[in-house]
mmCIF file of C-alpha atoms and ligand atoms in Angstrom:
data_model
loop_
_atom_site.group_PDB
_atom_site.id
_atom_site.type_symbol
_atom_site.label_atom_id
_atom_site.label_comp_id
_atom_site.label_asym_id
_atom_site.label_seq_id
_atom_site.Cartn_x
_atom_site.Cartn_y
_atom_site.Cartn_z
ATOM 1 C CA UNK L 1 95.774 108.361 -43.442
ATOM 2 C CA UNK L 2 96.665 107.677 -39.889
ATOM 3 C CA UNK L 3 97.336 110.239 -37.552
ATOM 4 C CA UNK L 4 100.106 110.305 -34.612
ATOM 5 C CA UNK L 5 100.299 113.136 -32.203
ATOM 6 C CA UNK L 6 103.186 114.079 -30.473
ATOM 7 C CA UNK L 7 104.119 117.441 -28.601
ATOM 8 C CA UNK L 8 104.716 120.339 -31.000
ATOM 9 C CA UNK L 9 108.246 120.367 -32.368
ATOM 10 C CA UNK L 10 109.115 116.759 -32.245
ATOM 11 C CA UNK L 11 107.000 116.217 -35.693
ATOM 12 C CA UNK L 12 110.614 115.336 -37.239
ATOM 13 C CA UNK L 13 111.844 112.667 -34.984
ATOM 14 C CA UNK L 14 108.028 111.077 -34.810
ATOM 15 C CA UNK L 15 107.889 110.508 -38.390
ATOM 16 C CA UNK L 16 111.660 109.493 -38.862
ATOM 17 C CA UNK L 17 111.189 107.048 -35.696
ATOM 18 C CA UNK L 18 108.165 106.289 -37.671
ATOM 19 C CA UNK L 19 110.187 104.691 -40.821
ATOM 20 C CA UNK L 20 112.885 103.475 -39.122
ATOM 21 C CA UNK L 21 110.522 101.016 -36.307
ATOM 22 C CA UNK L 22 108.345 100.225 -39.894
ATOM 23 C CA UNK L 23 112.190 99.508 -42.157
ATOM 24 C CA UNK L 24 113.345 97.510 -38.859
ATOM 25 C CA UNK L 25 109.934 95.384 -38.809
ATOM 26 C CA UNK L 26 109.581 95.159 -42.858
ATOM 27 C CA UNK L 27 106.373 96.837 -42.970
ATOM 28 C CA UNK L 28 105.757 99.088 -46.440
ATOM 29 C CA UNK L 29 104.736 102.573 -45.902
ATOM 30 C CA UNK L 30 103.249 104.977 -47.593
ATOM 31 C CA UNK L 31 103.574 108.895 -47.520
ATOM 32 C CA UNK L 32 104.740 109.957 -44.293
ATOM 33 C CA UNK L 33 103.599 113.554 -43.703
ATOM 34 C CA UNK L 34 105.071 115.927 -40.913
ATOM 35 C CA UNK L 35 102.137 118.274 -39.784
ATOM 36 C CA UNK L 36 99.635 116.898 -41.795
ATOM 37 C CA UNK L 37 96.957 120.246 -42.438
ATOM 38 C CA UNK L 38 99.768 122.105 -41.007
ATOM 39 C CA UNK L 39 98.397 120.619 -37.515
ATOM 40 C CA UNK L 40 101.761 120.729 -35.167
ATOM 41 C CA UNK L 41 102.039 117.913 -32.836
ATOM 42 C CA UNK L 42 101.190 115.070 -35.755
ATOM 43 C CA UNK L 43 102.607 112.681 -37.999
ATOM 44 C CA UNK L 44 100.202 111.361 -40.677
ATOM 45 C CA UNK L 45 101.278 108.462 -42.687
ATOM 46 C CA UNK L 46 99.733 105.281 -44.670
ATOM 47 C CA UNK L 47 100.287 101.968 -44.528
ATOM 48 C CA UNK L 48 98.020 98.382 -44.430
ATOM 49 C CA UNK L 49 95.451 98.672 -41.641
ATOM 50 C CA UNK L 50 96.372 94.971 -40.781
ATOM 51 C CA UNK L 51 99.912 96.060 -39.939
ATOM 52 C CA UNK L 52 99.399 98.749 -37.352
ATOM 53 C CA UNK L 53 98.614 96.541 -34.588
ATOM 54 C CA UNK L 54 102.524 95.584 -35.191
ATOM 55 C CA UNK L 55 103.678 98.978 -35.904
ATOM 56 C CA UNK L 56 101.931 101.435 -33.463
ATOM 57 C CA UNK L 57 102.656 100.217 -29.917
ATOM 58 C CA UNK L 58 106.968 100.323 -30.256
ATOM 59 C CA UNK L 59 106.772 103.469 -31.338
ATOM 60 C CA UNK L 60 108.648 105.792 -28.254
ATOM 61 C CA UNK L 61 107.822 109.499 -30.050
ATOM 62 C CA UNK L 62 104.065 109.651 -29.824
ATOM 63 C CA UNK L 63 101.075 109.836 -27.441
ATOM 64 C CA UNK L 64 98.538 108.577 -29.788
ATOM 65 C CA UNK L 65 97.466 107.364 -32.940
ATOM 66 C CA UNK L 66 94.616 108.011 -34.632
ATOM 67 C CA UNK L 67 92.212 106.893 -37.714
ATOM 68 C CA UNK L 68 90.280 110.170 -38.896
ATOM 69 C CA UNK L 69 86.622 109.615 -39.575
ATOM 70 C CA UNK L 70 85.055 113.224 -40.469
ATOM 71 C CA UNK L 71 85.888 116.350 -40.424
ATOM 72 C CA UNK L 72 83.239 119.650 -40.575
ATOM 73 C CA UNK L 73 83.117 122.979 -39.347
ATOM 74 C CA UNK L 74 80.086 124.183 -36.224
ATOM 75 C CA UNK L 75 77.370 126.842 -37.489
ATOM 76 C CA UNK L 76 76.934 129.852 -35.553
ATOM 77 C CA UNK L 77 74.075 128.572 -34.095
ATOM 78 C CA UNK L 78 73.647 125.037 -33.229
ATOM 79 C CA UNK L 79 76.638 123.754 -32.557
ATOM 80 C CA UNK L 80 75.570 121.171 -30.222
ATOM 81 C CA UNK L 81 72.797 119.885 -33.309
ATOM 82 C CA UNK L 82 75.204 119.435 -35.565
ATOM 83 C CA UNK L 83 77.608 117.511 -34.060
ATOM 84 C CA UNK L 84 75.039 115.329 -33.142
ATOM 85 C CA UNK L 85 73.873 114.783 -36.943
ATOM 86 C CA UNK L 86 77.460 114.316 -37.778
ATOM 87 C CA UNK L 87 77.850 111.647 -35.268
ATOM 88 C CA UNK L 88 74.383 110.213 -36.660
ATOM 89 C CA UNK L 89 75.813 110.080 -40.176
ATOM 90 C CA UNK L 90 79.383 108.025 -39.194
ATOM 91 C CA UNK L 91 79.892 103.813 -40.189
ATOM 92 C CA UNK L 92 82.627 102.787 -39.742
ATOM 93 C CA UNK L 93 83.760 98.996 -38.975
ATOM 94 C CA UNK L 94 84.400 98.978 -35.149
ATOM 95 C CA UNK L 95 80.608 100.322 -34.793
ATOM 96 C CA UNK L 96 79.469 96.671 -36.044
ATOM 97 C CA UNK L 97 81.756 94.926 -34.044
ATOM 98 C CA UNK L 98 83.169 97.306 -30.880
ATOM 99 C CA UNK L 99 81.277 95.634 -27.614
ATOM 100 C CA UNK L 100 81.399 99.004 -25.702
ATOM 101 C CA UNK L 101 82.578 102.632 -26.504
ATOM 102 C CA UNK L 102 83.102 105.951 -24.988
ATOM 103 C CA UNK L 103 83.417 109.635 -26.802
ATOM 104 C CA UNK L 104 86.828 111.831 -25.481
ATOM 105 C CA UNK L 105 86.342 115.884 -26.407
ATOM 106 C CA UNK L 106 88.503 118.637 -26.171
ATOM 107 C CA UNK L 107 87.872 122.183 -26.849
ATOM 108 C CA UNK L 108 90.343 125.160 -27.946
ATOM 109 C CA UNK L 109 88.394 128.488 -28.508
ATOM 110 C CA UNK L 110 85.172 129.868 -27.125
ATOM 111 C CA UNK L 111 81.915 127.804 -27.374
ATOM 112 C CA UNK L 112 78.674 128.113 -26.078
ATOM 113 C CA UNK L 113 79.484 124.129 -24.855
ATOM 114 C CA UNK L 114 82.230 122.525 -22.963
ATOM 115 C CA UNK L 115 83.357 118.954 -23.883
ATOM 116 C CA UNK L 116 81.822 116.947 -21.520
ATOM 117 C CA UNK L 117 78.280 118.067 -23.258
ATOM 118 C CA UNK L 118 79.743 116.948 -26.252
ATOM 119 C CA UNK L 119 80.879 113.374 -24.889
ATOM 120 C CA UNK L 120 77.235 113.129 -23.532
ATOM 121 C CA UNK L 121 75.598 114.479 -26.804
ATOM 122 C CA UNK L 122 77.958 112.497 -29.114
ATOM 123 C CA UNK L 123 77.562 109.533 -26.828
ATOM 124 C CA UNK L 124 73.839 109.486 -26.463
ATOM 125 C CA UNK L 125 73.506 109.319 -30.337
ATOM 126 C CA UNK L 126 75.654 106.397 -30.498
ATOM 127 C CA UNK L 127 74.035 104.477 -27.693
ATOM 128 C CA UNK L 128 70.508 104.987 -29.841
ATOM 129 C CA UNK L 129 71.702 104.666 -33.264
ATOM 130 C CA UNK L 130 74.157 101.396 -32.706
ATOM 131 C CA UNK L 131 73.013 100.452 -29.325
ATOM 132 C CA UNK L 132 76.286 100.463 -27.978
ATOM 133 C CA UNK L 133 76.698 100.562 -24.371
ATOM 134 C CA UNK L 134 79.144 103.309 -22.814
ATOM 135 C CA UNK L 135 82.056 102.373 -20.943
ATOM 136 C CA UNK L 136 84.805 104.667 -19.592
ATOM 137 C CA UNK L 137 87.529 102.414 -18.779
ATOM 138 C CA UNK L 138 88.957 100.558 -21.332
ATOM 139 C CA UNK L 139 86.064 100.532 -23.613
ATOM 140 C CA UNK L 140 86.547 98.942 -26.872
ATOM 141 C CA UNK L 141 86.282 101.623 -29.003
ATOM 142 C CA UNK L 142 87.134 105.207 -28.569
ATOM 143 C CA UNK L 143 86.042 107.992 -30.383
ATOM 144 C CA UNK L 144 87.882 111.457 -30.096
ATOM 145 C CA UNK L 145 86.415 115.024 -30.605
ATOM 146 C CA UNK L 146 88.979 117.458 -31.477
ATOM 147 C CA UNK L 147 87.154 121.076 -31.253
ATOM 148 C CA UNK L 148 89.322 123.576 -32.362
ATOM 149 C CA UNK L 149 87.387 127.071 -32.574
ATOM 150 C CA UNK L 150 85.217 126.165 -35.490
ATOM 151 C CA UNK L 151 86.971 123.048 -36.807
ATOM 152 C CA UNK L 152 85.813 119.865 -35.456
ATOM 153 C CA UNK L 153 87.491 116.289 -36.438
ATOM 154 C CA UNK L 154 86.661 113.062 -35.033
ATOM 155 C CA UNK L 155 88.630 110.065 -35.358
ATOM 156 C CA UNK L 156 89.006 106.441 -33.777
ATOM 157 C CA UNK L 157 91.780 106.243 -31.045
ATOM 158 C CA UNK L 158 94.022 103.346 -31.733
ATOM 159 C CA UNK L 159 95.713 103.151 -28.970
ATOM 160 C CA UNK L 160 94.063 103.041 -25.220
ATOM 161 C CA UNK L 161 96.123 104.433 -22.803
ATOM 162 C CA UNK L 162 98.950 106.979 -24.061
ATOM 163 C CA UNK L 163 102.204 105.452 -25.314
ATOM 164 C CA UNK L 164 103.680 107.987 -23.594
ATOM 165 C CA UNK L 165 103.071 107.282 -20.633
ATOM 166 C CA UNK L 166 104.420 104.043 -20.587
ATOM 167 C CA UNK L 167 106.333 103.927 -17.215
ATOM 168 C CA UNK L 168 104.391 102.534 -14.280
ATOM 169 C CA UNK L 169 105.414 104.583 -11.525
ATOM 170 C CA UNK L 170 104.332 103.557 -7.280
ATOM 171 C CA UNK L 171 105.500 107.065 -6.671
ATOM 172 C CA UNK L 172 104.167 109.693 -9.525
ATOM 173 C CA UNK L 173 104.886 113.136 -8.985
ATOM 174 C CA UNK L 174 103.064 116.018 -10.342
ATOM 175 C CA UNK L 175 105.884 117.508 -12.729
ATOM 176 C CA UNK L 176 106.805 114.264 -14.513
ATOM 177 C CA UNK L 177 107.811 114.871 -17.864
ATOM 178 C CA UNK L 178 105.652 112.751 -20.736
ATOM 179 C CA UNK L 179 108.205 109.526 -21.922
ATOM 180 C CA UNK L 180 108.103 110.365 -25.177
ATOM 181 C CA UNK L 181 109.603 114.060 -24.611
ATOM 182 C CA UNK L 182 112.268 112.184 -22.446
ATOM 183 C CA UNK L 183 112.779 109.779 -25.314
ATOM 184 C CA UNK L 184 113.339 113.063 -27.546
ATOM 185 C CA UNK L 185 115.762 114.557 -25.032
ATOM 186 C CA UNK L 186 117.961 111.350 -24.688
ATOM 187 C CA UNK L 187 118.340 110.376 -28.459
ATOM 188 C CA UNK L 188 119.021 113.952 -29.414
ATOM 189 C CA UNK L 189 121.823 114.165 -26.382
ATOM 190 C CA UNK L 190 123.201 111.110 -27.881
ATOM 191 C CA UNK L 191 122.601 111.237 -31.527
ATOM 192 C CA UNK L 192 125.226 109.084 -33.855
ATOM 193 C CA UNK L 193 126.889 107.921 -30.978
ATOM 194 C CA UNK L 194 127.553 104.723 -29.552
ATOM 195 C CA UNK L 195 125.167 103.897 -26.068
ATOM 196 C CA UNK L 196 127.199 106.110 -23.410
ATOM 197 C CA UNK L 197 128.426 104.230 -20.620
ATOM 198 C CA UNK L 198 127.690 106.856 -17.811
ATOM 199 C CA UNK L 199 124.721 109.102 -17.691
ATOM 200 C CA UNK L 200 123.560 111.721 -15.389
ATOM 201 C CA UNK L 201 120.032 113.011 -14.453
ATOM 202 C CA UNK L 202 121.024 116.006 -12.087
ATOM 203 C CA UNK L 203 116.775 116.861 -11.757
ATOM 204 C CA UNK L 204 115.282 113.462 -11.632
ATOM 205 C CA UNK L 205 112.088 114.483 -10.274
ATOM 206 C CA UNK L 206 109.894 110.593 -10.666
ATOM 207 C CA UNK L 207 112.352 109.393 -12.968
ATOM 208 C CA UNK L 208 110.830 109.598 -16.248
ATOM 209 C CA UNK L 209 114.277 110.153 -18.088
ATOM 210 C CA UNK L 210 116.453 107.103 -16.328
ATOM 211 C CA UNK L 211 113.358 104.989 -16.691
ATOM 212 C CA UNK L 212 113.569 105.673 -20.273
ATOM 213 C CA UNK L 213 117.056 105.798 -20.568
ATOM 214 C CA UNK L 214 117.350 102.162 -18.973
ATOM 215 C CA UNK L 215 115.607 100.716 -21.985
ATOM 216 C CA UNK L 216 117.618 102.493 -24.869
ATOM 217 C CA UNK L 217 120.866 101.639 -23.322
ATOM 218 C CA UNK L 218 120.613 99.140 -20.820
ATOM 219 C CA UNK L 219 124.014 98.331 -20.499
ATOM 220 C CA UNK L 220 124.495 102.666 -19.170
ATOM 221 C CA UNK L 221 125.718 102.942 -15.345
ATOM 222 C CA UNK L 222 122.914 105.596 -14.730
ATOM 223 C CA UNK L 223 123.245 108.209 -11.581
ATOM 224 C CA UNK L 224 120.540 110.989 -10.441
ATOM 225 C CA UNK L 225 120.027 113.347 -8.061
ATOM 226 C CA UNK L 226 117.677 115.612 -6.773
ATOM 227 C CA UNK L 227 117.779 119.210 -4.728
ATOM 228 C CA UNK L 228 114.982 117.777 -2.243
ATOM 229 C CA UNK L 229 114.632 114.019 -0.719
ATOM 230 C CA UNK L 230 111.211 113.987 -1.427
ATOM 231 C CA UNK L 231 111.545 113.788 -5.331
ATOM 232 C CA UNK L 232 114.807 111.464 -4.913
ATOM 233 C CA UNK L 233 113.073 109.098 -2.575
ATOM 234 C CA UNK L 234 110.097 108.909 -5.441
ATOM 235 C CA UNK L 235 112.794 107.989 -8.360
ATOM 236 C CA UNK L 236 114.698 105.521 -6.092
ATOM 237 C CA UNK L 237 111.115 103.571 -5.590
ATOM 238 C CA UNK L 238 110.445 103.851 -9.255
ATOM 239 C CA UNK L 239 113.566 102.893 -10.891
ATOM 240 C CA UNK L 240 113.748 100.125 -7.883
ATOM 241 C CA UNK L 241 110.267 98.938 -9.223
ATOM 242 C CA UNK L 242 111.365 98.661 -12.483
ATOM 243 C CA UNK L 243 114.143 96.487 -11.466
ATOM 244 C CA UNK L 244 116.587 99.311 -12.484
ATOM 245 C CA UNK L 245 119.902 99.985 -10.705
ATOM 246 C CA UNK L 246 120.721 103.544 -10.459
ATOM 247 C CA UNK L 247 122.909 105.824 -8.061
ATOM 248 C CA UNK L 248 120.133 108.391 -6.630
ATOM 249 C CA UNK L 249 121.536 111.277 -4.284
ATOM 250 C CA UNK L 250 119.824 114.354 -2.693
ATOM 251 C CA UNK L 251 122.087 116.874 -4.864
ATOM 252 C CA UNK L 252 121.660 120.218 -5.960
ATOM 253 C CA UNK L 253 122.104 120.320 -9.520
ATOM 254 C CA UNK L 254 125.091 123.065 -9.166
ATOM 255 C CA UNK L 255 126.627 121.242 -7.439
ATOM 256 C CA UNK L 256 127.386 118.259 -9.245
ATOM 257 C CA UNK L 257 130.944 118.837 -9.860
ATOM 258 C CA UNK L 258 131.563 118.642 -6.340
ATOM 259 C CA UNK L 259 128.562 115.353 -5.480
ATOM 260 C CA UNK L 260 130.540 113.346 -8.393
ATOM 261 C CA UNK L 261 133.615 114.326 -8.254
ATOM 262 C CA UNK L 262 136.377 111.880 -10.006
ATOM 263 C CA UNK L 263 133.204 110.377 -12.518
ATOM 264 C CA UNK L 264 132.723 111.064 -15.926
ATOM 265 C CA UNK L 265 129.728 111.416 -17.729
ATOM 266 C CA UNK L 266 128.787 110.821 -21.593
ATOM 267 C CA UNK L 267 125.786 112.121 -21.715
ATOM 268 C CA UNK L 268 123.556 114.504 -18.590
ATOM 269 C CA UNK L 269 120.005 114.891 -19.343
ATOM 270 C CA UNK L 270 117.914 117.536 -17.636
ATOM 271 C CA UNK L 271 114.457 118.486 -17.198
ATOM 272 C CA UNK L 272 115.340 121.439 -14.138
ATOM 273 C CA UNK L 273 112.390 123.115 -12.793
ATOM 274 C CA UNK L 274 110.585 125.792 -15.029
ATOM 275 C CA UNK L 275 109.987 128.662 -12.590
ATOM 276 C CA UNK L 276 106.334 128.596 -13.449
ATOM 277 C CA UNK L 277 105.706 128.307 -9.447
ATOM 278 C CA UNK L 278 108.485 129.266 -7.800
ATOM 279 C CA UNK L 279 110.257 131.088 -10.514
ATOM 280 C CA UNK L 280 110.142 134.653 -9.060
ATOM 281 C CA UNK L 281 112.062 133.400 -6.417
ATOM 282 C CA UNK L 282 115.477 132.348 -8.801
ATOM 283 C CA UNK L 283 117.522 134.098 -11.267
ATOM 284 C CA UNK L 284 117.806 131.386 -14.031
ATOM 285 C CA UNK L 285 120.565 133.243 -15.501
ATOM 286 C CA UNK L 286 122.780 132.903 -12.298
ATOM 287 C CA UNK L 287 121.002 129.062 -12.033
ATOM 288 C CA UNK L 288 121.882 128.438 -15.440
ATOM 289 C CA UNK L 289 125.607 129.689 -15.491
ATOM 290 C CA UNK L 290 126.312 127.491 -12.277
ATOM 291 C CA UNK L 291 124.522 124.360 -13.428
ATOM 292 C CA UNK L 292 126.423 124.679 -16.690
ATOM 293 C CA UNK L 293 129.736 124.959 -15.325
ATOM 294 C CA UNK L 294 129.212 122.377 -12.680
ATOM 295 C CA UNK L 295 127.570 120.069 -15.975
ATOM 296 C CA UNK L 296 131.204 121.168 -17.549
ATOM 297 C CA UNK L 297 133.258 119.700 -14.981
ATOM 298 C CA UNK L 298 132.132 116.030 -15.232
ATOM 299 C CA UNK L 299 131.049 115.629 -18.818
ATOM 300 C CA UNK L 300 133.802 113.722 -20.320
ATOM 301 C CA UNK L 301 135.218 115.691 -23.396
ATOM 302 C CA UNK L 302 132.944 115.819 -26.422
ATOM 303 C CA UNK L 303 130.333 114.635 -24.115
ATOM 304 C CA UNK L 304 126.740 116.008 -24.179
ATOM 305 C CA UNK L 305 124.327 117.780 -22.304
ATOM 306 C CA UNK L 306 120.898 117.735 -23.328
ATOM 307 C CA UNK L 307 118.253 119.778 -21.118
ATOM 308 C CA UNK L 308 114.938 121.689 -21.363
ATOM 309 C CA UNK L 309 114.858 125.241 -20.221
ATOM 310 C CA UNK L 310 111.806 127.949 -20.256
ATOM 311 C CA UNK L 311 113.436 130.873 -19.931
ATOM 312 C CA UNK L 312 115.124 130.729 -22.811
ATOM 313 C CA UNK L 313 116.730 134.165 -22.498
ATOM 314 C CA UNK L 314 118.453 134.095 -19.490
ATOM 315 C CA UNK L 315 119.839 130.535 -20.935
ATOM 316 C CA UNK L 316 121.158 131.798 -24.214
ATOM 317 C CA UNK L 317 122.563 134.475 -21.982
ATOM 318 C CA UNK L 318 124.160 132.083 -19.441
ATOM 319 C CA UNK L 319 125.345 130.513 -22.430
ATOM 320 C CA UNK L 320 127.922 132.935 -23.339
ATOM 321 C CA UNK L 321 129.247 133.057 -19.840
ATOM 322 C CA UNK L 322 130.644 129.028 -20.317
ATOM 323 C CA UNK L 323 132.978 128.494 -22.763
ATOM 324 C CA UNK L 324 133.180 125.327 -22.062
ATOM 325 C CA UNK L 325 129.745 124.436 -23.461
ATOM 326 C CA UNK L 326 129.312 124.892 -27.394
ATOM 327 C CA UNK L 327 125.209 124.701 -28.646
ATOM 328 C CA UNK L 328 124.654 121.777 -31.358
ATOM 329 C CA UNK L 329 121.258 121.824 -31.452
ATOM 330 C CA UNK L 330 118.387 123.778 -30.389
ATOM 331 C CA UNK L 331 114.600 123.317 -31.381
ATOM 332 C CA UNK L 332 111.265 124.681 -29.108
ATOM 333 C CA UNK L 333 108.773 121.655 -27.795
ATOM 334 C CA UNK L 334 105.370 122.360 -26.818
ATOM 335 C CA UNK L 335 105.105 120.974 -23.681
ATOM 336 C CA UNK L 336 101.134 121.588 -22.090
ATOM 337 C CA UNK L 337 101.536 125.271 -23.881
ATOM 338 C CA UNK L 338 104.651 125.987 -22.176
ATOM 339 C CA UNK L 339 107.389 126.646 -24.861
ATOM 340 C CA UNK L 340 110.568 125.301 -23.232
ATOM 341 C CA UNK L 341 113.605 125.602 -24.901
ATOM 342 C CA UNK L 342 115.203 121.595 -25.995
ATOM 343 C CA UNK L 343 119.157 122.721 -26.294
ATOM 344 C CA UNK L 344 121.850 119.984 -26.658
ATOM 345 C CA UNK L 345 125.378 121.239 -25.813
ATOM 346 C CA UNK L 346 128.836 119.544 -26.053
ATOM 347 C CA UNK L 347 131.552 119.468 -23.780
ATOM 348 C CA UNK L 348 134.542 122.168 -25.334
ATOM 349 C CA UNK L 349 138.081 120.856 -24.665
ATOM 350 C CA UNK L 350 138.375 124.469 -23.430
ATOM 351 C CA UNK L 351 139.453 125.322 -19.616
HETATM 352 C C1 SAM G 1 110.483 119.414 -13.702
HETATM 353 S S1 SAM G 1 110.951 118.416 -12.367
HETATM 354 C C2 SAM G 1 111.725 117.025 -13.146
HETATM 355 C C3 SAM G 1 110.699 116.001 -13.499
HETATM 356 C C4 SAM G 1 111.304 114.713 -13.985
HETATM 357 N N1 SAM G 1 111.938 114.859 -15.287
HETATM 358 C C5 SAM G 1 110.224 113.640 -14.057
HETATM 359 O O1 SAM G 1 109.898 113.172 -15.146
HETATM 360 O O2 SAM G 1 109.635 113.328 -13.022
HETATM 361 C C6 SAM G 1 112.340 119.279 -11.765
HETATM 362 C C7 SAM G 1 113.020 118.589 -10.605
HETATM 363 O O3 SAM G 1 114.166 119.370 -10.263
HETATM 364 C C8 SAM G 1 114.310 119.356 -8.863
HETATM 365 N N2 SAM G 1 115.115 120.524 -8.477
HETATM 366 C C9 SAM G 1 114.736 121.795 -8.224
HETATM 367 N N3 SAM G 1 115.810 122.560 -7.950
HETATM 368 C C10 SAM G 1 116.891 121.751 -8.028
HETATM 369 C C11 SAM G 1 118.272 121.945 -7.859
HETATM 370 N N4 SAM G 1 118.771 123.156 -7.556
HETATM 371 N N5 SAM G 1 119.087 120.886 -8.030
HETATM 372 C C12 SAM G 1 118.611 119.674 -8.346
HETATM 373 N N6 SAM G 1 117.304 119.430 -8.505
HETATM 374 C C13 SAM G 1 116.458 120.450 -8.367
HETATM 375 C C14 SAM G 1 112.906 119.368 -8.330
HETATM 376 O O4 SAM G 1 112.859 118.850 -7.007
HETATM 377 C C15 SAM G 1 112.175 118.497 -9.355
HETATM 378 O O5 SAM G 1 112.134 117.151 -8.909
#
């Protein structure tokens, strides 16, 4: 079975994104699994090894896929040995044919080790047994190390780089959001609905959402803003690099019933800050209520507004303080192990 990770509570709209990119390119599948082991963040499925190379890079929901190789569980003592005689035990195809390699480990729980002994460890096994040379950028094979307390599972990485971060950006910023969480954002805002015509990023930090945006609907009139220049100036040179044409302003995001005045919006997709820096410093219930009535105010009626939030309390709280705004959906997204709140609301024809 192959393996697709995702963040934590999009498992549903990987593995239907799955079938419908496989229906749309006539390629059979098998199962498809949500959570396969009960492991959140993955979509296992099967299908004929010859047609991934087709099927895996379109896919907009995942970081990653993945073929496992092994899976065991670490002694009490010797950790370190037996991963090595694990690794000593795996052939598999791309080890006869692979030019270069590299090993990728990560680590959840408390080990005498840290990953980068097991990449050397792993590695230096390889590099003896198959006399594979190690290369770190772009190598042709990559093997990944999942360590997860005692559980380890190792698997070939399909894909190089992560789908998800698909965007090449000349200005990044730190906060950018991963494209495949903006993808989930922007198809749930807009779910059985025609493309919108006007959309609305009132926190477009790098850009991540318009850039994505642009490619599902590319006939939208897009518009952004930002509270501070420096983040607007960085999505006006990405979307600009991109080649896409997009109305960026220096905004706060309370305000936006007053900045666009007279425009109305389908859908506004929002990714406002978390407070994990500054957050002392606002009450997200007051910031909530405002941004929510000023949202109100230019989404056309019955349009959307899809947006993460963190502190999901004060949300749900400023919720009940705007009529205006009914809840259709709500789900929780793991999002680095922050648990932000994905809530899609519609625009009431209430005053
Ligand atoms: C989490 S980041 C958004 C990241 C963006 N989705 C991306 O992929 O790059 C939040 C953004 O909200 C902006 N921001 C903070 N307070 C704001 C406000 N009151 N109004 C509008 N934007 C605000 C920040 O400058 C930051 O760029």
């Amino acid at each position: 079975m192959i393996h697709l990770t995702t963040n934590g509570g999009l498992e549903d709209l990987a593995a239907a994104e799955l079938r419908a990119h496989a229906a749309a390119l006539g390629i059979p599948l098998g199962e498809v699994v949500e959570k396969p082991d009960g492991r959140r963040g993955r979509v296992g499925f099967d299908a004929a090894p010859e047609d991934l190379p087709a099927l895996i890079p379109g896919l907009r929901a995942i970081h990653h896929a993945l073929r496992p190789l092994t899976r065991f569980t670490l002694p009490a003592e010797g950790a370190l040995a037996e991963i090595c005689a694990q690794t000593a035990a795996l052939d598999f195809p791309e080890l006869h044919t692979a030019g270069t390699f590299r090993v990728t480990a990560s680590r959840k729980g408390r080990h005498a080790f840290n990953s980068v002994d097991v990449q050397v460890e792993a590695g230096a096994v390889i590099v003896e047994r198959w006399g594979l040379p190690v290369r770190l950028k772009q190598p042709d094979l990559e093997l990944r190390y999942e360590i997860m307390d005692e559980r380890v599972e190792v698997s070939v990485q399909l894909t190089h780089a992560p789908l998800s971060r698909r965007h090449p950006r000349p200005a990044p910023l730190r906060t950018a959001l991963g494209a495949n969480v903006a993808w989930a954002l922007l198809t749930l805002a807009n779910r059985d609905r025609p493309p919108p015509a006007a959309l609305l990023d009132p926190c477009v930090g790098s850009g991540t959402l318009l850039l994505e945006a642009a490619q599902l609907w590319p006939e939208a009139r897009l518009f952004a803003g930002d509270g501070f220049e420096k983040p607007a100036a960085a999505a006006r040179a990405n979307l600009a690099d991109a080649g896409i044409d997009a109305l960026v302003t220096v905004a706060d995001a309370r305000d936006i019933d007053e900045t666009f005045a007279g425009q109305r919006f389908d859908v506004i997709v929002a990714n406002p800050p978390f407070g994990v820096r500054l957050g002392a410093q606002i009450d997200f219930r007051e910031w909530y209520i405002a941004f929510l009535r000023a949202a109100a105010g230019v989404l056309a009626p019955g349009g959307r507004l899809a947006l993460l939030a963190l502190k999901r309390t004060a949300f749900n709280r400023a919720l009940r303080e705007v009529p205006q705004m009914g809840l259709t959906h709500v789900r929780i997204v793991d999002i680095g192990g922050l648990f932000p709140g994905l809530f899609v609301l519609e625009r009431r024809p209430v005053e």
